[in-house]
GROMACS .gro file of C-alpha atoms in nm:
model
  237
    1MET     CA    1  -1.099   2.365   2.339
    2PHE     CA    2  -0.949   2.038   2.075
    3ARG     CA    3  -1.210   1.823   2.015
    4GLU     CA    4  -1.435   2.100   1.916
    5GLU     CA    5  -1.200   2.199   1.709
    6MET     CA    6  -1.159   1.792   1.572
    7LYS     CA    7  -1.571   1.837   1.481
    8LYS     CA    8  -1.575   2.168   1.289
    9ALA     CA    9  -1.219   2.063   1.088
   10ALA     CA   10  -1.394   1.709   1.027
   11GLU     CA   11  -1.807   1.858   0.904
   12ALA     CA   12  -1.593   2.171   0.753
   13TYR     CA   13  -1.349   1.806   0.581
   14GLY     CA   14  -1.731   1.696   0.493
   15ILE     CA   15  -1.666   1.355   0.697
   16SER     CA   16  -1.889   1.354   1.096
   17LEU     CA   17  -1.773   1.148   1.383
   18THR     CA   18  -1.907   0.989   1.681
   19GLU     CA   19  -1.835   1.130   2.039
   20GLY     CA   20  -1.684   0.808   2.083
   21GLN     CA   21  -1.437   0.846   1.760
   22LEU     CA   22  -1.404   1.281   1.911
   23GLU     CA   23  -1.337   1.149   2.245
   24GLN     CA   24  -1.042   0.941   2.156
   25PHE     CA   25  -0.907   1.214   1.893
   26ASN     CA   26  -0.907   1.424   2.225
   27ARG     CA   27  -0.703   1.171   2.449
   28TYR     CA   28  -0.448   1.142   2.133
   29TYR     CA   29  -0.432   1.522   2.111
   30GLU     CA   30  -0.402   1.517   2.467
   31LEU     CA   31  -0.081   1.259   2.428
   32LEU     CA   32   0.057   1.437   2.181
   33VAL     CA   33   0.086   1.727   2.364
   34GLU     CA   34   0.219   1.562   2.720
   35TRP     CA   35   0.506   1.394   2.521
   36ASN     CA   36   0.601   1.676   2.292
   37LYS     CA   37   0.720   1.783   2.602
   38VAL     CA   38   1.052   1.610   2.647
   39MET     CA   39   1.086   1.468   2.339
   40ASN     CA   40   1.009   1.586   1.950
   41LEU     CA   41   0.657   1.477   1.773
   42THR     CA   42   0.538   1.787   1.633
   43ALA     CA   43   0.653   2.159   1.533
   44ILE     CA   44   0.228   2.183   1.532
   45THR     CA   45   0.122   2.140   1.903
   46GLU     CA   46  -0.237   2.427   1.854
   47PRO     CA   47  -0.540   2.339   1.941
   48HIS     CA   48  -0.667   2.412   1.548
   49GLU     CA   49  -0.380   2.379   1.375
   50VAL     CA   50  -0.391   1.982   1.482
   51ALA     CA   51  -0.685   1.882   1.399
   52ILE     CA   52  -0.682   1.999   1.038
   53LYS     CA   53  -0.313   2.009   0.968
   54HIS     CA   54  -0.268   1.639   1.104
   55MET     CA   55  -0.573   1.449   1.137
   56ILE     CA   56  -0.754   1.563   0.868
   57ASP     CA   57  -0.530   1.587   0.694
   58SER     CA   58  -0.445   1.177   0.805
   59LEU     CA   59  -0.789   1.113   0.713
   60THR     CA   60  -0.734   1.199   0.331
   61ALA     CA   61  -0.586   0.854   0.233
   62TYR     CA   62  -0.940   0.707   0.339
   63ASP     CA   63  -1.106   0.594   0.016
   64LYS     CA   64  -1.399   0.338   0.084
   65GLU     CA   65  -1.280   0.208  -0.222
   66TYR     CA   66  -1.004   0.042  -0.093
   67PHE     CA   67  -1.069   0.043   0.317
   68ALA     CA   68  -1.262  -0.280   0.329
   69GLU     CA   69  -1.362  -0.444   0.672
   70GLY     CA   70  -1.127  -0.580   0.770
   71VAL     CA   71  -0.851  -0.417   0.546
   72SER     CA   72  -0.471  -0.456   0.689
   73VAL     CA   73  -0.291  -0.104   0.659
   74ILE     CA   74   0.076  -0.041   0.755
   75ASP     CA   75   0.263   0.315   0.844
   76VAL     CA   76   0.551   0.279   0.743
   77GLY     CA   77   0.774   0.571   0.918
   78THR     CA   78   0.492   0.641   1.129
   79GLY     CA   79   0.680   0.899   1.423
   80ALA     CA   80   0.406   1.090   1.610
   81GLY     CA   81   0.157   0.855   1.406
   82PHE     CA   82   0.037   1.011   1.093
   83PRO     CA   83  -0.130   0.959   0.910
   84GLY     CA   84  -0.201   0.547   1.092
   85LEU     CA   85  -0.358   0.594   1.403
   86PRO     CA   86  -0.592   0.927   1.242
   87LEU     CA   87  -0.702   0.620   0.976
   88LYS     CA   88  -0.730   0.368   1.274
   89ILE     CA   89  -0.963   0.605   1.505
   90PHE     CA   90  -1.188   0.654   1.202
   91ASP     CA   91  -1.262   0.304   1.042
   92PRO     CA   92  -1.191   0.087   1.350
   93THR     CA   93  -1.218  -0.214   1.144
   94ILE     CA   94  -0.885  -0.162   1.016
   95LYS     CA   95  -0.546  -0.418   1.108
   96LEU     CA   96  -0.280  -0.145   1.169
   97THR     CA   97   0.096  -0.200   1.205
   98LEU     CA   98   0.243   0.118   1.298
   99MET     CA   99   0.646   0.082   1.203
  100ASP     CA  100   0.865   0.362   1.319
  101SER     CA  101   1.306   0.362   1.321
  102LEU     CA  102   1.295   0.546   1.689
  103ASN     CA  103   1.231   0.333   1.992
  104LYS     CA  104   1.075   0.641   2.182
  105ARG     CA  105   0.794   0.730   1.940
  106VAL     CA  106   0.698   0.316   1.925
  107LYS     CA  107   0.670   0.377   2.334
  108PHE     CA  108   0.448   0.658   2.267
  109LEU     CA  109   0.259   0.477   1.990
  110GLN     CA  110   0.135   0.206   2.215
  111THR     CA  111   0.060   0.453   2.499
  112VAL     CA  112  -0.155   0.622   2.300
  113VAL     CA  113  -0.339   0.270   2.160
  114ASP     CA  114  -0.334   0.185   2.479
  115GLU     CA  115  -0.538   0.425   2.633
  116LEU     CA  116  -0.727   0.479   2.374
  117GLY     CA  117  -0.815   0.082   2.374
  118LEU     CA  118  -0.772   0.012   2.002
  119GLN     CA  119  -0.803  -0.353   1.919
  120ASP     CA  120  -0.592  -0.514   1.597
  121VAL     CA  121  -0.297  -0.247   1.675
  122GLU     CA  122   0.113  -0.379   1.665
  123CYS     CA  123   0.378  -0.142   1.646
  124VAL     CA  124   0.686  -0.230   1.583
  125HIS     CA  125   1.058  -0.094   1.591
  126ALA     CA  126   1.200  -0.080   1.260
  127ARG     CA  127   1.366   0.066   0.978
  128ALA     CA  128   1.204   0.082   0.665
  129GLU     CA  129   1.470  -0.150   0.552
  130GLU     CA  130   1.520  -0.407   0.751
  131GLY     CA  131   1.106  -0.425   0.856
  132ALA     CA  132   1.088  -0.509   0.541
  133ARG     CA  133   1.294  -0.830   0.458
  134ASN     CA  134   1.117  -0.979   0.752
  135LYS     CA  135   0.852  -1.272   0.626
  136LYS     CA  136   0.604  -1.160   0.911
  137TYR     CA  137   0.621  -0.851   0.657
  138ARG     CA  138   0.732  -0.856   0.366
  139GLU     CA  139   0.417  -0.813   0.080
  140GLN     CA  140   0.194  -0.855   0.374
  141PHE     CA  141  -0.083  -0.570   0.342
  142ASP     CA  142  -0.319  -0.468   0.149
  143ILE     CA  143  -0.215  -0.087   0.194
  144ALA     CA  144   0.079   0.058   0.277
  145VAL     CA  145   0.047   0.453   0.394
  146SER     CA  146   0.319   0.720   0.439
  147ARG     CA  147   0.363   1.075   0.512
  148ALA     CA  148   0.630   1.334   0.509
  149VAL     CA  149   0.860   1.095   0.507
  150ALA     CA  150   1.096   1.115   0.239
  151ARG     CA  151   1.063   1.206  -0.167
  152LEU     CA  152   0.832   1.018  -0.329
  153PRO     CA  153   1.134   0.700  -0.525
  154ILE     CA  154   1.283   0.708  -0.213
  155LEU     CA  155   0.970   0.636  -0.060
  156CYS     CA  156   0.846   0.374  -0.336
  157GLU     CA  157   1.158   0.147  -0.168
  158TYR     CA  158   1.079   0.160   0.166
  159CYS     CA  159   0.701   0.128   0.162
  160MET     CA  160   0.590  -0.111  -0.181
  161PRO     CA  161   0.768  -0.407  -0.062
  162PHE     CA  162   0.540  -0.405   0.235
  163VAL     CA  163   0.240  -0.452  -0.044
  164LYS     CA  164   0.128  -0.757  -0.124
  165ARG     CA  165  -0.010  -0.777  -0.487
  166GLY     CA  166  -0.295  -0.627  -0.552
  167GLY     CA  167  -0.252  -0.399  -0.293
  168LYS     CA  168  -0.180   0.001  -0.247
  169PHE     CA  169   0.087   0.265  -0.166
  170LEU     CA  170  -0.071   0.544  -0.044
  171ALA     CA  171   0.162   0.816  -0.062
  172LEU     CA  172   0.055   1.135   0.079
  173LYS     CA  173   0.232   1.432  -0.077
  174GLY     CA  174   0.249   1.820  -0.051
  175MET     CA  175   0.235   2.051  -0.351
  176GLN     CA  176   0.580   1.855  -0.562
  177TYR     CA  177   0.359   1.623  -0.583
  178GLN     CA  178   0.356   1.628  -0.994
  179GLU     CA  179   0.750   1.689  -0.990
  180GLU     CA  180   0.779   1.378  -0.760
  181GLU     CA  181   0.517   1.144  -0.949
  182GLN     CA  182   0.764   1.180  -1.231
  183GLU     CA  183   1.074   1.106  -1.064
  184ALA     CA  184   0.920   0.830  -0.919
  185ALA     CA  185   0.905   0.636  -1.248
  186LYS     CA  186   1.109   0.423  -1.283
  187ALA     CA  187   1.103   0.351  -0.868
  188ILE     CA  188   0.769   0.257  -0.876
  189LYS     CA  189   0.793   0.018  -1.174
  190VAL     CA  190   1.150  -0.151  -1.053
  191MET     CA  191   0.930  -0.222  -0.697
  192GLY     CA  192   0.672  -0.415  -0.868
  193GLY     CA  193   0.428  -0.110  -0.926
  194SER     CA  194   0.173  -0.131  -1.248
  195ASN     CA  195  -0.079   0.178  -1.234
  196VAL     CA  196  -0.027   0.554  -1.071
  197THR     CA  197  -0.299   0.765  -1.008
  198THR     CA  198  -0.306   1.095  -0.830
  199ARG     CA  199  -0.659   1.246  -0.624
  200PRO     CA  200  -0.518   1.654  -0.510
  201VAL     CA  201  -0.756   1.713  -0.170
  202LYS     CA  202  -0.807   2.013  -0.033
  203LEU     CA  203  -0.785   2.068   0.337
  204PRO     CA  204  -1.000   2.296   0.542
  205GLY     CA  205  -0.892   2.692   0.530
  206LEU     CA  206  -0.575   2.576   0.384
  207ASP     CA  207  -0.560   2.682  -0.004
  208ASP     CA  208  -0.201   2.460  -0.018
  209VAL     CA  209  -0.243   2.227  -0.269
  210ARG     CA  210  -0.171   1.837  -0.118
  211ALA     CA  211  -0.280   1.539  -0.343
  212VAL     CA  212  -0.261   1.148  -0.225
  213VAL     CA  213  -0.070   0.963  -0.452
  214GLU     CA  214  -0.165   0.581  -0.535
  215ILE     CA  215   0.037   0.309  -0.658
  216THR     CA  216  -0.101  -0.041  -0.743
  217LYS     CA  217   0.142  -0.311  -0.673
  218GLY     CA  218   0.093  -0.564  -0.968
  219MET     CA  219   0.428  -0.772  -0.936
  220PRO     CA  220   0.644  -0.899  -0.643
  221THR     CA  221   0.959  -0.636  -0.494
  222PRO     CA  222   1.256  -0.773  -0.646
  223LYS     CA  223   1.410  -0.999  -0.363
  224ALA     CA  224   1.742  -0.706  -0.400
  225TYR     CA  225   1.456  -0.482  -0.258
  226PRO     CA  226   1.477  -0.259  -0.025
  227ARG     CA  227   1.852  -0.198   0.016
  228LYS     CA  228   2.056  -0.202   0.261
  229ALA     CA  229   2.002   0.111   0.482
  230GLY     CA  230   2.067   0.466   0.348
  231THR     CA  231   2.172   0.330   0.083
  232PRO     CA  232   1.785   0.485  -0.099
  233VAL     CA  233   1.888   0.795   0.064
  234LYS     CA  234   2.258   0.829  -0.122
  235ASN     CA  235   2.147   0.670  -0.393
  236PRO     CA  236   1.762   0.716  -0.581
  237LEU     CA  237   1.666   0.465  -0.794
   0.00000   0.00000   0.00000
């Protein structure tokens, strides 16, 4: 059932998936629904909706111009693995780090990675504010991605410290993306962002407005950022 919905959704979006990828997406869906019975991973569980609003929505972040073979990607505040895991299934060459502040979710993510046989994936239990101060992760990634975690000024402070100079931060955003972009102008500059472009996206069968905000990292993020846990939310730049 889900496999068919995923195949149709991918074709409607204009991408083709192999039988192996469809099998992986199907198993991911099964695990998502199974674990969702005992912990809060998603409010969306119906196959058609998961295929479009989670899986295909995650794949809107993909742009082959940025995702060269072996690209290093961190998904900050990944939750149930979106957008990181669908991107990894779609492009197995990605070296992926999934970071989340809740250990239960990290255990779920590790289970998915193991069951799907995914290579080069690290699941990290950490708040973004702490992870970005760890030398192992700070300014180590070609791309940081994030989806539905916070408004853009806050997200920039959480995510851009992970991106190396010349890399990209890709934020998957909804209908208020233009307003958020204006709000985030100062934060983008402070975090070392140089160039901002927006790519509107359309999901199959949905009329809502969505976009991927693409921010290029031009300069290193000052050592003072990110500020300690909770500060970005209480006092956005």
